[in-house]
Short mmCIF file of C-alpha atoms in Angstrom, two decimals:
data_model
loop_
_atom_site.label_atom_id
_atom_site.label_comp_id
_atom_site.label_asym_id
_atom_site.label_seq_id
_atom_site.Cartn_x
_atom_site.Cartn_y
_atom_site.Cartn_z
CA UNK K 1 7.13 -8.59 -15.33
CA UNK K 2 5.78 -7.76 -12.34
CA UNK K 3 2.81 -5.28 -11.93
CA UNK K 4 3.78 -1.83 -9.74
CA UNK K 5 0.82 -0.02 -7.44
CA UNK K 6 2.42 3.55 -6.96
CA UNK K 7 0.40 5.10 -3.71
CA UNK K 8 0.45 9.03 -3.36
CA UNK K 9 -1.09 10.26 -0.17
CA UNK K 10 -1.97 13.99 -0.60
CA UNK K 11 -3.79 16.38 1.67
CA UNK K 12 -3.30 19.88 0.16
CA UNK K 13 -0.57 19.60 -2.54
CA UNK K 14 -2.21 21.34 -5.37
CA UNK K 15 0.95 22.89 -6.70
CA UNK K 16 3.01 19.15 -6.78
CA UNK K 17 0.83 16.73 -7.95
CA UNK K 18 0.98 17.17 -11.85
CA UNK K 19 4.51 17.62 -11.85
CA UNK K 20 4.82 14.41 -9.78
CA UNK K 21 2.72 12.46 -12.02
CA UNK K 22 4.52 13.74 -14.95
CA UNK K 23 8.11 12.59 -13.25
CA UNK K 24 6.50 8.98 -12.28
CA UNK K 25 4.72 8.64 -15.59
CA UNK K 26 8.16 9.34 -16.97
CA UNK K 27 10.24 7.21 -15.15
CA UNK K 28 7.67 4.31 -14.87
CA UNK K 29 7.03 4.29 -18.97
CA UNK K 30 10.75 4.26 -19.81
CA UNK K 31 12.00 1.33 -17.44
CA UNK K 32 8.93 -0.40 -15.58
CA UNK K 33 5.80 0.32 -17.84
CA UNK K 34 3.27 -2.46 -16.20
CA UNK K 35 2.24 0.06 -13.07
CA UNK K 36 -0.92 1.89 -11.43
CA UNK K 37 -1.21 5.11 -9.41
CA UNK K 38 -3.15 5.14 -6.74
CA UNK K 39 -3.76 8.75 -5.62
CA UNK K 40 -5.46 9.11 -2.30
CA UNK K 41 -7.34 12.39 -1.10
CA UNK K 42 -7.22 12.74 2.60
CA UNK K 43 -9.57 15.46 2.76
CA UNK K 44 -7.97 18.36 -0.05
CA UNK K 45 -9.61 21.41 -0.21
CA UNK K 46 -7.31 23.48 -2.37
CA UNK K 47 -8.48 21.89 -5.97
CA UNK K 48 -6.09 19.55 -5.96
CA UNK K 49 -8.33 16.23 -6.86
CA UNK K 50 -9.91 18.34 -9.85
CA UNK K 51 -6.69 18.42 -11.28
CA UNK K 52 -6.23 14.79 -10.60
CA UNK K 53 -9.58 14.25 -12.44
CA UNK K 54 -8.48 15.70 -15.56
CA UNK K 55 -4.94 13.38 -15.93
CA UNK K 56 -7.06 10.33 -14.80
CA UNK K 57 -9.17 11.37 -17.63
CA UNK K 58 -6.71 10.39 -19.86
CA UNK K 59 -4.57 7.49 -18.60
CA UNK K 60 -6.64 4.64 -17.06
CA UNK K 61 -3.53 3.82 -14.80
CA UNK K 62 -4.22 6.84 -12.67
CA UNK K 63 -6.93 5.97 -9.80
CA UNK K 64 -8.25 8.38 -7.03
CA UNK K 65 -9.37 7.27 -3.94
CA UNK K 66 -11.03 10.46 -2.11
CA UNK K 67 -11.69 10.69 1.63
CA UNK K 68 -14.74 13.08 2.65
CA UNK K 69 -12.88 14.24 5.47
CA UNK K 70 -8.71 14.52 6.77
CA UNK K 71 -7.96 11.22 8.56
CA UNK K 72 -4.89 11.31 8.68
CA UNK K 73 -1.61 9.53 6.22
CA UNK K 74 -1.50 6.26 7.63
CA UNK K 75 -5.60 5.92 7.07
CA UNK K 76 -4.62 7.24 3.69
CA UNK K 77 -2.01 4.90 3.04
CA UNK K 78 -3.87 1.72 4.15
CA UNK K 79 -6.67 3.04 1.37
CA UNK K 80 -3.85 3.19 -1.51
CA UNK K 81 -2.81 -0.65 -0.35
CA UNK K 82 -6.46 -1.93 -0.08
CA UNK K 83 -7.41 -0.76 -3.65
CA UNK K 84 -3.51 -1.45 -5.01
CA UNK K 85 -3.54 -3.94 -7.89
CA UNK K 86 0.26 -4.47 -7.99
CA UNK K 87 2.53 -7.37 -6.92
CA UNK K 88 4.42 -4.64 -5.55
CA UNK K 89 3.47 -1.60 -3.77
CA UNK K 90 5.34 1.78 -3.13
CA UNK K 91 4.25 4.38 -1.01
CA UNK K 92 5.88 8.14 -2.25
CA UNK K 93 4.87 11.32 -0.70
CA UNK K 94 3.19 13.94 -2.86
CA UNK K 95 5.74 16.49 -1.35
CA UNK K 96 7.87 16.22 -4.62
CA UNK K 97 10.70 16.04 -1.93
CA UNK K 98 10.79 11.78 -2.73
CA UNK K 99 12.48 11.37 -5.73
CA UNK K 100 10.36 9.00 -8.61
CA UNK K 101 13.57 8.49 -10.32
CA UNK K 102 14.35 5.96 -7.17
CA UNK K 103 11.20 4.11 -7.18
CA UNK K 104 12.83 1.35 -9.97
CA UNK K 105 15.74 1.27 -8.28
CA UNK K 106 13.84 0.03 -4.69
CA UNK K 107 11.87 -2.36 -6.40
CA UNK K 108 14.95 -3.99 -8.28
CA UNK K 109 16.40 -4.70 -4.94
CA UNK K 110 13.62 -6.67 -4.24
CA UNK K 111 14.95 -9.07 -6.50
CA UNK K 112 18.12 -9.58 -4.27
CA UNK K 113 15.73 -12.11 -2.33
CA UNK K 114 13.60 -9.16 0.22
CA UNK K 115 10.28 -8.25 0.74
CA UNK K 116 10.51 -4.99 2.20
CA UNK K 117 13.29 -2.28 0.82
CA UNK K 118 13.38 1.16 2.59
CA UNK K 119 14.27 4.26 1.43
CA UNK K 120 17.25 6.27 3.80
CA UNK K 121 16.61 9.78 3.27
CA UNK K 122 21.15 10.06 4.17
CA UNK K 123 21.25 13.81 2.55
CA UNK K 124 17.97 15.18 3.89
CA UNK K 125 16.67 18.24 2.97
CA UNK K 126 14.87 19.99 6.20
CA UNK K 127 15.42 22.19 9.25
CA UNK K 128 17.38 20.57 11.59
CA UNK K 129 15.99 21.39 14.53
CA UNK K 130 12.33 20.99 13.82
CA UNK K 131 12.55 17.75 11.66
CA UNK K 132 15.89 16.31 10.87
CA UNK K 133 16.85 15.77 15.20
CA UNK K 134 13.26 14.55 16.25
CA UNK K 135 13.71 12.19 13.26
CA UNK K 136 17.09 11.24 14.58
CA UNK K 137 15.66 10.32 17.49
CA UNK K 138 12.24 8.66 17.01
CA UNK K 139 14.83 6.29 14.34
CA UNK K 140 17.08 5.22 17.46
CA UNK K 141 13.99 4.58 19.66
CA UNK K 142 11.89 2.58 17.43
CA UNK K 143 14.88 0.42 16.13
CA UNK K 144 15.52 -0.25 19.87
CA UNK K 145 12.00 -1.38 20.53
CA UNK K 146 11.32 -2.98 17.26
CA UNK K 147 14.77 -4.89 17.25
CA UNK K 148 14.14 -3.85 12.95
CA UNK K 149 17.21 -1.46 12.76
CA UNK K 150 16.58 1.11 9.85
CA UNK K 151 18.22 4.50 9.49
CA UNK K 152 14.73 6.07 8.47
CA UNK K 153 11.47 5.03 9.63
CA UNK K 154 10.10 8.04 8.38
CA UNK K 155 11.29 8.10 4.85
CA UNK K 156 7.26 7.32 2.94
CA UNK K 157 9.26 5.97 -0.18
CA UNK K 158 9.68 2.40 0.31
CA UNK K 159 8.70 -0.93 -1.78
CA UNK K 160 7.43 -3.56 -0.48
CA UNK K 161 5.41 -7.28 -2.24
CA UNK K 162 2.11 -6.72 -1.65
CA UNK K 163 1.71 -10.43 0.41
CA UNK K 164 3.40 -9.35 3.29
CA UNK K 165 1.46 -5.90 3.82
CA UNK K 166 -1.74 -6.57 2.51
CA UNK K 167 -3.47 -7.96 5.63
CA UNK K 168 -1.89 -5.49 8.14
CA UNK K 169 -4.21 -2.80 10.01
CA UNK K 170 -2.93 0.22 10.12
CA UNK K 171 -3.88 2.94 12.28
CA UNK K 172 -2.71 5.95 13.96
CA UNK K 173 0.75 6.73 12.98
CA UNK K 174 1.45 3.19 12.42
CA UNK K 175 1.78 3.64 8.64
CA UNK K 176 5.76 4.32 9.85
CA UNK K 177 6.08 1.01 11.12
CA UNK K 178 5.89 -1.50 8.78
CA UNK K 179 9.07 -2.57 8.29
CA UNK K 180 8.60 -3.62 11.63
CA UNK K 181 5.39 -5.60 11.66
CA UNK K 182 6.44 -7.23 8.24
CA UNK K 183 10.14 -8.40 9.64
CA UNK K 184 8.06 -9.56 13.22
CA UNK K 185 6.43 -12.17 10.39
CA UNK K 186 9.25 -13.05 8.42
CA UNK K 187 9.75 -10.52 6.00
CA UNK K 188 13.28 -10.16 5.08
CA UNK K 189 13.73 -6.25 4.98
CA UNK K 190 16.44 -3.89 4.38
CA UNK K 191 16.97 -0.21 2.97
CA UNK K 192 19.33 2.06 0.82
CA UNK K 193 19.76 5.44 0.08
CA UNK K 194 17.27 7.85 -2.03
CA UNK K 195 17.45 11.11 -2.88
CA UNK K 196 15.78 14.01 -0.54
CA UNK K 197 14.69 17.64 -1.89
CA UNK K 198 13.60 20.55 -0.44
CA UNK K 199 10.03 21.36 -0.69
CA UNK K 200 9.66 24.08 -3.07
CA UNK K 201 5.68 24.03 -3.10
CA UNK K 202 2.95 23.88 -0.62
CA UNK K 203 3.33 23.41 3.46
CA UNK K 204 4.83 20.68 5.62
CA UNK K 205 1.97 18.46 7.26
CA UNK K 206 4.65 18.16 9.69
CA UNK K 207 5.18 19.03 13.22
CA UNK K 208 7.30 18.53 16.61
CA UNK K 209 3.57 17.09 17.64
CA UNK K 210 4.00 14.41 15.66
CA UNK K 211 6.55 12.88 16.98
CA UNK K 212 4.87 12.60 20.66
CA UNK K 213 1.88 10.90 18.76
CA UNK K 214 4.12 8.22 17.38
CA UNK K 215 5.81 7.67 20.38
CA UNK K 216 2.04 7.14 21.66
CA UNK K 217 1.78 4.36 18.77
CA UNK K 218 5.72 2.99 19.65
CA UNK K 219 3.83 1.80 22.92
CA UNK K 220 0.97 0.34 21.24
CA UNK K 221 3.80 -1.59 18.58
CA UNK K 222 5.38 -2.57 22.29
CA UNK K 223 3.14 -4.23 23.07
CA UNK K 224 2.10 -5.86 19.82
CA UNK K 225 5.67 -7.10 19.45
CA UNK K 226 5.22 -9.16 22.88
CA UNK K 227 2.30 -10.13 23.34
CA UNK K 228 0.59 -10.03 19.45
CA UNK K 229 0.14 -14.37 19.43
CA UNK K 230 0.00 -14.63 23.80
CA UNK K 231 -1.85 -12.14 24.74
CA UNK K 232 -3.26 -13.92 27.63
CA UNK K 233 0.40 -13.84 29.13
CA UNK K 234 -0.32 -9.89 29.29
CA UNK K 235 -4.32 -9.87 30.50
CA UNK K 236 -3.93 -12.92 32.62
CA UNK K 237 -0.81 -11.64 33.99
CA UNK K 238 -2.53 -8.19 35.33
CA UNK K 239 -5.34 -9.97 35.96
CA UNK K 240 -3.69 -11.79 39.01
CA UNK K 241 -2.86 -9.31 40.06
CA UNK K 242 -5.82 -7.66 40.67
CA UNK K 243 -7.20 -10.35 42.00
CA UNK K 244 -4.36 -10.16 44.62
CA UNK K 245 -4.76 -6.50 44.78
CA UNK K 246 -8.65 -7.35 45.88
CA UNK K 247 -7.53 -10.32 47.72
CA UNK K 248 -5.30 -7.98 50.10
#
């Protein structure tokens, strides 16, 4: 059987992250028992690692990967992948609003022949104005420009074999694109629904801010799409015409 990395990006989530290991140590035991978690600190202040400390105390599957200062969930995720043991690798938010229960049932579907299965947050649980429409349409723009059609791009909770994301950089807000970059090098990738709650603990890292910082990055995956293995066809192409520019 397989081996399962489990990576938990937390920044301030004091108040979830016991019960969340408790769920995913429960799940995980009863139907995939060969796993890791890999819980990475982007910067807590609110105690939150010290409680870490004491679980990881007592079960050797629980690692913690602490940053000395916030850089941000994509740095945070690319930590969790570099240090992830696992054949497979799933990235959950420490939220609690991810559901563990679905984490088997993401990596099973693996086994219908794909590399990449995302989660499709259908019955989400968060103001619609503020999250749930900016979502909606930061989905419809980066399927367009990515030509990778998913429902949710922002959905954390997906599973994907750890030899098609392993060697990616990530930076930015990029961590949301991945589906992407794996499908742009053959990665067969599709998604399915999960189960959304509301946040009952803690405060949403969120913001309508966000979403005109990964627009910012959509560019910058633009342009990677295109021009990733010619890049010359990009530089040498503004480069004439400069050179006209001058010339004139």
């Amino acid at each position: 059987m397989q081996k399962i990395s489990i990576v938990i990006p937390f920044l301030n989530e004091k108040e979830n992250l016991e019960t969340l290991y408790k769920k995913i140590t429960e799940v995980m035991d009863r139907e995939m028992p060969d796993y890791e978690i890999i819980c990475v600190d982007d910067g807590s202040i609110d105690g939150g690692p010290e409680i870490l400390k004491n679980l990881a105390a007592r079960d050797s599957r629980l690692k913690i990967v602490r940053f000395r200062k916030n850089f941000g969930q994509t740095a945070a995720i690319a930590a969790g992948i570099r240090f992830a043991a696992g054949e497979v690798i799933v990235p959950i938010d420490a939220d609690m609003q991810n559901d563990p229960a679905d984490i088997p049932k993401l990596v099973r579907k693996l086994d219908d022949g794909y590399d990449v299965v995302s989660g499709w947050r259908q019955d989400r649980q968060d103001a619609a104005v503020s999250r749930k429409l900016p979502s909606w349409l930061a989905n419809k723009l980066i399927s367009m420009i990515t030509k990778v059609h998913l429902h949710d791009y922002g959905c954390t909770l997906k599973a994907y074999r750890a030899e098609v994301i392993k060697d990616i950089p990530l930076y930015g807000e990029m961590h949301r694109f991945l589906p992407a970059y794996t499908a742009w090098y053959g990665a067969r990738t599709t998604e399915m629904p999960t189960a959304h709650h509301p946040r009952l603990h803690g405060k949403s890292k969120y913001g309508i801010s966000r979403t005109f910082r990964v627009v910012l990055d959509l560019l910058v995956v633009k342009f990677l799409s295109n021009y990733l293995t010619k890049p010359i066809h990009f530089f040498g192409g503004a480069g004439i015409l400069s050179l006209l520019a001058g010339f004139l």
